[in-house]
Amino acid sequence: MAYHAERGKALETALKAARAHFAVEGIHDLRVEIKRLRSFYRLCARVAPEFERKPVADALKPLFRAAGGLRDIDIYQALAVPQLRKLDLSEYLNKLKQDELSVRSEFGRVAGKFRVGRLAAAERRLGVVLSDVGEEKLRTRLRKRVRKQIDLLERLLNRKKLSEEELHDVRKAAKSLRYILDVWQACYGQEAPLAAGSVRLKATYGHLGEWHDAVLALRSVRKFRRGKNGRSVDDPAAYDAFEKELADRAEARLGAYRRGVNRLRAALARVARTLGEERSGAVQTTEKRTSKR
């Protein structure tokens, strides 16, 4: 339960920073911790079906969505502002600032309603449920979850041509597997192949995350231009150039992901092999104990 307690403290810290200053880092960290906690609850429900994850997982959803609105605007601004040295994007940035005010208000409302104590209550329930399952069964079930997640990710990677939706599925699957490996290592200690696998997974969903950010920013700019009700922006050439910049960025990030796919496959194979050897060792230990009896 130390992992859950650590994640809960990290979420609380990020929430305070996000509420006090709408800090970009705080918003980002808050979303990451919510993802980790929701992944942990989903994992616990798989290895211990008696655990009802829905109440606490659902309580995190509004906070995650509200933080997502702020995060999107932060990303759009971060991609647009550096272009101001050569492109006049002031109309678009002014619109983002206006949107930011309403999104901040919504985040403040939702964050004010969230009660961190829900996490402590979930932790108490988890402690009871997991202890009832037993250490050996938990380890076996967790290992199976890792294997299933690796299989899911490998199936996605083996598809010849991925749509945008499927690329997003790869990103989510890689992130989920990385979080599961974090739990494994928190419970049973770090091993070099697992740590290296986590690094490769993070690189994979990092490239795809940056690709997705550029795609969403491009859609945002195009939507802004369409929303002018037939009127042109002050400098159409600047917006054409910005759209090309975003499209090129998306393609570059997608290229970085594709170049890393074979390294990811190799890392996944090492993780699977390591956990397979760990399982063999556990079986041998069990057999020795049985023979002594």
mmCIF file of C-alpha atoms in Angstrom:
data_model
loop_
_atom_site.group_PDB
_atom_site.id
_atom_site.type_symbol
_atom_site.label_atom_id
_atom_site.label_comp_id
_atom_site.label_asym_id
_atom_site.label_seq_id
_atom_site.Cartn_x
_atom_site.Cartn_y
_atom_site.Cartn_z
ATOM 1 C CA MET A 1 0.000 0.000 0.000
ATOM 2 C CA ALA A 2 3.052 2.243 0.145
ATOM 3 C CA TYR A 3 2.702 2.815 -3.617
ATOM 4 C CA HIS A 4 -0.878 4.042 -3.210
ATOM 5 C CA ALA A 5 0.052 6.296 -0.304
ATOM 6 C CA GLU A 6 2.887 7.827 -2.345
ATOM 7 C CA ARG A 7 0.610 8.467 -5.306
ATOM 8 C CA GLY A 8 -2.026 10.012 -3.050
ATOM 9 C CA LYS A 9 0.482 12.440 -1.519
ATOM 10 C CA ALA A 10 1.780 13.371 -4.973
ATOM 11 C CA LEU A 11 -1.764 14.041 -6.175
ATOM 12 C CA GLU A 12 -2.511 16.215 -3.169
ATOM 13 C CA THR A 13 0.671 18.258 -3.731
ATOM 14 C CA ALA A 14 -0.102 18.725 -7.426
ATOM 15 C CA LEU A 15 -3.698 19.668 -6.685
ATOM 16 C CA LYS A 16 -2.613 22.386 -4.263
ATOM 17 C CA ALA A 17 -0.183 23.839 -6.809
ATOM 18 C CA ALA A 18 -2.774 23.706 -9.586
ATOM 19 C CA ARG A 19 -5.453 25.391 -7.483
ATOM 20 C CA ALA A 20 -3.188 28.089 -6.091
ATOM 21 C CA HIS A 21 -1.435 29.230 -9.259
ATOM 22 C CA PHE A 22 -2.866 27.191 -12.166
ATOM 23 C CA ALA A 23 0.771 26.188 -12.608
ATOM 24 C CA VAL A 24 1.536 24.289 -15.800
ATOM 25 C CA GLU A 25 3.670 21.791 -13.859
ATOM 26 C CA GLY A 26 0.958 21.342 -11.258
ATOM 27 C CA ILE A 27 -1.713 20.670 -13.874
ATOM 28 C CA HIS A 28 0.545 18.200 -15.673
ATOM 29 C CA ASP A 29 1.523 16.412 -12.461
ATOM 30 C CA LEU A 30 -2.100 16.275 -11.334
ATOM 31 C CA ARG A 31 -3.197 14.549 -14.530
ATOM 32 C CA VAL A 32 -0.286 12.096 -14.338
ATOM 33 C CA GLU A 33 -1.103 11.141 -10.749
ATOM 34 C CA ILE A 34 -4.775 10.690 -11.573
ATOM 35 C CA LYS A 35 -3.799 8.392 -14.452
ATOM 36 C CA ARG A 36 -1.508 6.405 -12.173
ATOM 37 C CA LEU A 37 -4.145 6.040 -9.505
ATOM 38 C CA ARG A 38 -6.871 5.042 -11.944
ATOM 39 C CA SER A 39 -4.505 2.517 -13.505
ATOM 40 C CA PHE A 40 -3.685 1.183 -10.032
ATOM 41 C CA TYR A 41 -7.366 0.828 -9.120
ATOM 42 C CA ARG A 42 -8.059 -0.947 -12.408
ATOM 43 C CA LEU A 43 -5.130 -3.295 -11.753
ATOM 44 C CA CYS A 44 -6.310 -4.005 -8.206
ATOM 45 C CA ALA A 45 -9.802 -4.826 -9.457
ATOM 46 C CA ARG A 46 -8.246 -7.335 -11.881
ATOM 47 C CA VAL A 47 -6.063 -9.098 -9.308
ATOM 48 C CA ALA A 48 -8.640 -8.766 -6.515
ATOM 49 C CA PRO A 49 -12.152 -8.701 -8.061
ATOM 50 C CA GLU A 50 -13.704 -8.019 -4.662
ATOM 51 C CA PHE A 51 -12.342 -4.484 -4.811
ATOM 52 C CA GLU A 52 -14.935 -2.023 -6.141
ATOM 53 C CA ARG A 53 -12.873 0.538 -8.007
ATOM 54 C CA LYS A 54 -15.761 2.427 -9.591
ATOM 55 C CA PRO A 55 -16.623 4.783 -6.679
ATOM 56 C CA VAL A 56 -13.128 6.205 -6.270
ATOM 57 C CA ALA A 57 -12.211 6.004 -9.974
ATOM 58 C CA ASP A 58 -15.396 7.865 -10.927
ATOM 59 C CA ALA A 59 -14.675 10.523 -8.307
ATOM 60 C CA LEU A 60 -11.407 11.302 -10.101
ATOM 61 C CA LYS A 61 -12.973 11.673 -13.570
ATOM 62 C CA PRO A 62 -14.354 15.242 -13.275
ATOM 63 C CA LEU A 63 -11.050 16.468 -11.855
ATOM 64 C CA PHE A 64 -9.139 14.797 -14.682
ATOM 65 C CA ARG A 65 -11.382 16.321 -17.349
ATOM 66 C CA ALA A 66 -11.233 19.795 -15.832
ATOM 67 C CA ALA A 67 -7.443 19.642 -15.605
ATOM 68 C CA GLY A 68 -7.379 18.394 -19.205
ATOM 69 C CA GLY A 69 -9.031 21.576 -20.432
ATOM 70 C CA LEU A 70 -6.292 23.671 -18.829
ATOM 71 C CA ARG A 71 -3.573 21.359 -20.046
ATOM 72 C CA ASP A 72 -4.767 21.600 -23.675
ATOM 73 C CA ILE A 73 -4.697 25.392 -23.615
ATOM 74 C CA ASP A 74 -1.228 25.337 -22.021
ATOM 75 C CA ILE A 75 -0.007 23.115 -24.859
ATOM 76 C CA TYR A 76 -1.564 25.277 -27.579
ATOM 77 C CA GLN A 77 0.039 28.381 -26.070
ATOM 78 C CA ALA A 78 3.409 26.657 -25.669
ATOM 79 C CA LEU A 79 3.405 25.723 -29.356
ATOM 80 C CA ALA A 80 2.215 29.132 -30.582
ATOM 81 C CA VAL A 81 4.198 31.591 -28.442
ATOM 82 C CA PRO A 82 7.679 30.723 -29.844
ATOM 83 C CA GLN A 83 6.340 31.456 -33.349
ATOM 84 C CA LEU A 84 5.526 35.062 -32.461
ATOM 85 C CA ARG A 85 9.057 36.102 -33.365
ATOM 86 C CA LYS A 86 8.225 35.476 -37.028
ATOM 87 C CA LEU A 87 4.446 34.992 -37.251
ATOM 88 C CA ASP A 88 1.559 37.211 -36.198
ATOM 89 C CA LEU A 89 -0.672 34.801 -34.261
ATOM 90 C CA SER A 90 -1.968 37.403 -31.817
ATOM 91 C CA GLU A 91 -5.645 36.830 -32.696
ATOM 92 C CA TYR A 92 -5.368 33.120 -31.929
ATOM 93 C CA LEU A 93 -3.462 33.692 -28.700
ATOM 94 C CA ASN A 94 -6.012 36.279 -27.561
ATOM 95 C CA LYS A 95 -8.753 33.702 -28.126
ATOM 96 C CA LEU A 96 -6.801 31.140 -26.083
ATOM 97 C CA LYS A 97 -6.489 33.649 -23.248
ATOM 98 C CA GLN A 98 -10.240 34.204 -23.259
ATOM 99 C CA ASP A 99 -10.870 30.458 -23.244
ATOM 100 C CA GLU A 100 -8.368 30.021 -20.435
ATOM 101 C CA LEU A 101 -10.399 32.234 -18.105
ATOM 102 C CA SER A 102 -13.535 30.104 -18.384
ATOM 103 C CA VAL A 103 -11.557 26.849 -18.178
ATOM 104 C CA ARG A 104 -9.783 28.046 -15.048
ATOM 105 C CA SER A 105 -13.122 28.892 -13.492
ATOM 106 C CA GLU A 106 -14.453 25.411 -14.241
ATOM 107 C CA PHE A 107 -11.306 23.767 -12.880
ATOM 108 C CA GLY A 108 -11.539 25.802 -9.684
ATOM 109 C CA ARG A 109 -15.157 24.744 -9.219
ATOM 110 C CA VAL A 110 -14.432 21.034 -9.758
ATOM 111 C CA ALA A 111 -11.206 21.030 -7.738
ATOM 112 C CA GLY A 112 -12.980 22.720 -4.845
ATOM 113 C CA LYS A 113 -15.450 19.838 -4.648
ATOM 114 C CA PHE A 114 -12.858 17.064 -4.708
ATOM 115 C CA ARG A 115 -12.069 15.452 -1.358
ATOM 116 C CA VAL A 116 -8.641 13.843 -0.985
ATOM 117 C CA GLY A 117 -10.060 11.794 1.883
ATOM 118 C CA ARG A 118 -11.714 9.553 -0.723
ATOM 119 C CA LEU A 119 -8.266 8.137 -1.476
ATOM 120 C CA ALA A 120 -7.644 7.227 2.166
ATOM 121 C CA ALA A 121 -10.983 5.418 2.288
ATOM 122 C CA ALA A 122 -10.092 3.505 -0.877
ATOM 123 C CA GLU A 123 -6.728 2.592 0.635
ATOM 124 C CA ARG A 124 -8.394 1.106 3.693
ATOM 125 C CA ARG A 125 -10.694 -0.992 1.520
ATOM 126 C CA LEU A 126 -7.788 -2.115 -0.608
ATOM 127 C CA GLY A 127 -5.788 -3.173 2.432
ATOM 128 C CA VAL A 128 -8.543 -5.546 3.512
ATOM 129 C CA VAL A 129 -9.260 -6.968 0.058
ATOM 130 C CA LEU A 130 -5.626 -7.540 -0.925
ATOM 131 C CA SER A 131 -4.761 -9.202 2.377
ATOM 132 C CA ASP A 132 -7.641 -11.628 1.835
ATOM 133 C CA VAL A 133 -6.244 -12.635 -1.551
ATOM 134 C CA GLY A 134 -2.811 -13.471 -0.172
ATOM 135 C CA GLU A 135 0.736 -12.638 -1.256
ATOM 136 C CA GLU A 136 1.364 -15.600 -3.554
ATOM 137 C CA LYS A 137 -1.880 -15.229 -5.511
ATOM 138 C CA LEU A 138 -1.364 -11.475 -5.867
ATOM 139 C CA ARG A 139 2.098 -11.986 -7.299
ATOM 140 C CA THR A 140 0.859 -14.602 -9.764
ATOM 141 C CA ARG A 141 -2.097 -12.490 -10.881
ATOM 142 C CA LEU A 142 0.017 -9.364 -11.225
ATOM 143 C CA ARG A 143 2.504 -11.253 -13.380
ATOM 144 C CA LYS A 144 -0.361 -12.393 -15.612
ATOM 145 C CA ARG A 145 -1.583 -8.812 -15.961
ATOM 146 C CA VAL A 146 1.866 -7.727 -17.116
ATOM 147 C CA ARG A 147 1.913 -10.545 -19.668
ATOM 148 C CA LYS A 148 -1.556 -9.639 -20.973
ATOM 149 C CA GLN A 149 -0.633 -5.987 -21.303
ATOM 150 C CA ILE A 150 2.539 -6.902 -23.194
ATOM 151 C CA ASP A 151 0.461 -9.097 -25.520
ATOM 152 C CA LEU A 152 -1.982 -6.235 -26.137
ATOM 153 C CA LEU A 153 0.816 -3.804 -26.942
ATOM 154 C CA GLU A 154 2.573 -6.304 -29.223
ATOM 155 C CA ARG A 155 -0.649 -6.905 -31.163
ATOM 156 C CA LEU A 156 -0.994 -3.175 -31.741
ATOM 157 C CA LEU A 157 2.637 -2.823 -32.783
ATOM 158 C CA ASN A 158 2.304 -5.675 -35.285
ATOM 159 C CA ARG A 159 -0.449 -3.962 -37.264
ATOM 160 C CA LYS A 160 0.797 -2.798 -40.646
ATOM 161 C CA LYS A 161 -0.728 0.669 -40.734
ATOM 162 C CA LEU A 162 -2.190 2.376 -37.694
ATOM 163 C CA SER A 163 -4.956 4.969 -37.765
ATOM 164 C CA GLU A 164 -4.848 7.995 -35.467
ATOM 165 C CA GLU A 165 -7.170 6.171 -33.081
ATOM 166 C CA GLU A 166 -4.938 3.080 -33.084
ATOM 167 C CA LEU A 167 -1.831 5.169 -32.465
ATOM 168 C CA HIS A 168 -3.647 6.649 -29.491
ATOM 169 C CA ASP A 169 -4.380 3.072 -28.361
ATOM 170 C CA VAL A 170 -0.646 2.281 -28.551
ATOM 171 C CA ARG A 171 0.075 5.316 -26.425
ATOM 172 C CA LYS A 172 -2.489 4.307 -23.794
ATOM 173 C CA ALA A 173 -1.337 0.677 -23.763
ATOM 174 C CA ALA A 174 2.322 1.682 -23.355
ATOM 175 C CA LYS A 175 1.471 4.040 -20.526
ATOM 176 C CA SER A 176 -0.688 1.441 -18.778
ATOM 177 C CA LEU A 177 2.065 -1.175 -18.986
ATOM 178 C CA ARG A 178 4.614 1.264 -17.623
ATOM 179 C CA TYR A 179 2.375 2.018 -14.630
ATOM 180 C CA ILE A 180 1.859 -1.706 -13.979
ATOM 181 C CA LEU A 181 5.626 -2.250 -14.067
ATOM 182 C CA ASP A 182 5.996 0.613 -11.591
ATOM 183 C CA VAL A 183 3.669 -1.245 -9.220
ATOM 184 C CA TRP A 184 5.562 -4.517 -9.704
ATOM 185 C CA GLN A 185 8.894 -2.870 -8.955
ATOM 186 C CA ALA A 186 7.456 -1.029 -5.956
ATOM 187 C CA CYS A 187 6.285 -4.365 -4.565
ATOM 188 C CA TYR A 188 9.104 -6.716 -5.540
ATOM 189 C CA GLY A 189 12.141 -4.546 -6.218
ATOM 190 C CA GLN A 190 13.787 -3.171 -9.337
ATOM 191 C CA GLU A 191 15.423 -5.324 -11.977
ATOM 192 C CA ALA A 192 17.458 -3.903 -14.853
ATOM 193 C CA PRO A 193 15.285 -5.322 -17.696
ATOM 194 C CA LEU A 194 12.106 -3.994 -16.068
ATOM 195 C CA ALA A 195 13.621 -0.563 -15.417
ATOM 196 C CA ALA A 196 14.902 -0.428 -19.008
ATOM 197 C CA GLY A 197 11.485 -1.499 -20.239
ATOM 198 C CA SER A 198 9.872 1.347 -18.301
ATOM 199 C CA VAL A 199 12.295 3.826 -19.890
ATOM 200 C CA ARG A 200 11.514 2.558 -23.392
ATOM 201 C CA LEU A 201 7.764 2.627 -22.728
ATOM 202 C CA LYS A 202 8.003 6.214 -21.497
ATOM 203 C CA ALA A 203 9.909 7.204 -24.642
ATOM 204 C CA THR A 204 7.228 5.537 -26.780
ATOM 205 C CA TYR A 205 4.230 7.252 -25.242
ATOM 206 C CA GLY A 206 6.249 10.465 -24.976
ATOM 207 C CA HIS A 207 6.777 10.606 -28.754
ATOM 208 C CA LEU A 208 3.145 9.720 -29.375
ATOM 209 C CA GLY A 209 2.025 12.269 -26.801
ATOM 210 C CA GLU A 210 3.940 15.035 -28.588
ATOM 211 C CA TRP A 211 2.505 13.836 -31.912
ATOM 212 C CA HIS A 212 -0.990 13.976 -30.429
ATOM 213 C CA ASP A 213 -0.398 17.456 -28.989
ATOM 214 C CA ALA A 214 0.621 18.758 -32.426
ATOM 215 C CA VAL A 215 -2.413 17.119 -34.062
ATOM 216 C CA LEU A 216 -4.793 18.656 -31.508
ATOM 217 C CA ALA A 217 -3.115 22.064 -31.794
ATOM 218 C CA LEU A 218 -3.491 21.926 -35.579
ATOM 219 C CA ARG A 219 -7.202 21.165 -35.192
ATOM 220 C CA SER A 220 -7.512 24.021 -32.705
ATOM 221 C CA VAL A 221 -5.987 26.535 -35.149
ATOM 222 C CA ARG A 222 -8.183 25.340 -38.005
ATOM 223 C CA LYS A 223 -11.268 25.523 -35.819
ATOM 224 C CA PHE A 224 -10.323 29.069 -34.837
ATOM 225 C CA ARG A 225 -9.991 30.075 -38.482
ATOM 226 C CA ARG A 226 -13.347 28.512 -39.372
ATOM 227 C CA GLY A 227 -14.939 30.330 -36.447
ATOM 228 C CA LYS A 228 -14.184 33.709 -37.980
ATOM 229 C CA ASN A 229 -17.572 33.507 -39.765
ATOM 230 C CA GLY A 230 -16.166 34.073 -43.221
ATOM 231 C CA ARG A 231 -13.757 36.800 -42.128
ATOM 232 C CA SER A 232 -10.088 36.179 -42.709
ATOM 233 C CA VAL A 233 -7.484 36.391 -39.976
ATOM 234 C CA ASP A 234 -5.286 39.483 -40.089
ATOM 235 C CA ASP A 235 -2.348 37.575 -41.563
ATOM 236 C CA PRO A 236 -3.497 34.409 -43.411
ATOM 237 C CA ALA A 237 0.041 33.570 -44.518
ATOM 238 C CA ALA A 238 1.156 33.454 -40.894
ATOM 239 C CA TYR A 239 -1.535 30.930 -40.039
ATOM 240 C CA ASP A 240 -0.750 28.859 -43.119
ATOM 241 C CA ALA A 241 2.880 28.757 -41.985
ATOM 242 C CA PHE A 242 1.886 27.837 -38.415
ATOM 243 C CA GLU A 243 -0.320 25.021 -39.644
ATOM 244 C CA LYS A 244 2.568 23.663 -41.707
ATOM 245 C CA GLU A 245 4.850 23.942 -38.674
ATOM 246 C CA LEU A 246 2.409 21.899 -36.586
ATOM 247 C CA ALA A 247 1.923 19.302 -39.329
ATOM 248 C CA ASP A 248 5.704 18.931 -39.707
ATOM 249 C CA ARG A 249 6.082 18.613 -35.949
ATOM 250 C CA ALA A 250 3.434 15.884 -35.803
ATOM 251 C CA GLU A 251 5.147 13.972 -38.607
ATOM 252 C CA ALA A 252 8.555 14.313 -36.938
ATOM 253 C CA ARG A 253 7.248 12.983 -33.609
ATOM 254 C CA LEU A 254 5.538 10.116 -35.420
ATOM 255 C CA GLY A 255 8.823 9.344 -37.145
ATOM 256 C CA ALA A 256 10.623 9.260 -33.797
ATOM 257 C CA TYR A 257 8.031 6.777 -32.511
ATOM 258 C CA ARG A 258 8.376 4.543 -35.572
ATOM 259 C CA ARG A 259 12.177 4.491 -35.309
ATOM 260 C CA GLY A 260 11.865 3.285 -31.718
ATOM 261 C CA VAL A 261 9.374 0.461 -32.336
ATOM 262 C CA ASN A 262 11.987 -2.287 -32.751
ATOM 263 C CA ARG A 263 13.779 -1.171 -29.584
ATOM 264 C CA LEU A 264 10.441 -1.275 -27.781
ATOM 265 C CA ARG A 265 9.781 -4.814 -29.042
ATOM 266 C CA ALA A 266 13.179 -5.928 -27.777
ATOM 267 C CA ALA A 267 12.544 -4.288 -24.394
ATOM 268 C CA LEU A 268 9.153 -6.000 -24.101
ATOM 269 C CA ALA A 269 10.748 -9.366 -24.866
ATOM 270 C CA ARG A 270 13.299 -8.818 -22.075
ATOM 271 C CA VAL A 271 10.561 -7.870 -19.622
ATOM 272 C CA ALA A 272 8.538 -10.972 -20.512
ATOM 273 C CA ARG A 273 11.635 -13.165 -20.237
ATOM 274 C CA THR A 274 12.569 -11.692 -16.864
ATOM 275 C CA LEU A 275 9.113 -12.266 -15.413
ATOM 276 C CA GLY A 276 9.060 -15.757 -16.908
ATOM 277 C CA GLU A 277 12.337 -16.567 -15.149
ATOM 278 C CA GLU A 278 10.977 -15.029 -11.933
ATOM 279 C CA ARG A 279 7.962 -17.301 -12.216
ATOM 280 C CA SER A 280 10.163 -20.366 -12.758
ATOM 281 C CA GLY A 281 12.157 -19.480 -9.671
ATOM 282 C CA ALA A 282 8.981 -19.103 -7.635
ATOM 283 C CA VAL A 283 7.691 -22.478 -8.826
ATOM 284 C CA GLN A 284 10.973 -24.165 -7.919
ATOM 285 C CA THR A 285 10.888 -22.606 -4.456
ATOM 286 C CA THR A 286 7.317 -23.830 -3.957
ATOM 287 C CA GLU A 287 8.291 -27.338 -5.081
ATOM 288 C CA LYS A 288 11.194 -27.430 -2.627
ATOM 289 C CA ARG A 289 8.919 -26.387 0.206
ATOM 290 C CA THR A 290 6.427 -29.097 -0.767
ATOM 291 C CA SER A 291 9.088 -31.803 -0.935
ATOM 292 C CA LYS A 292 10.345 -30.882 2.555
ATOM 293 C CA ARG A 293 6.876 -31.456 3.922
#
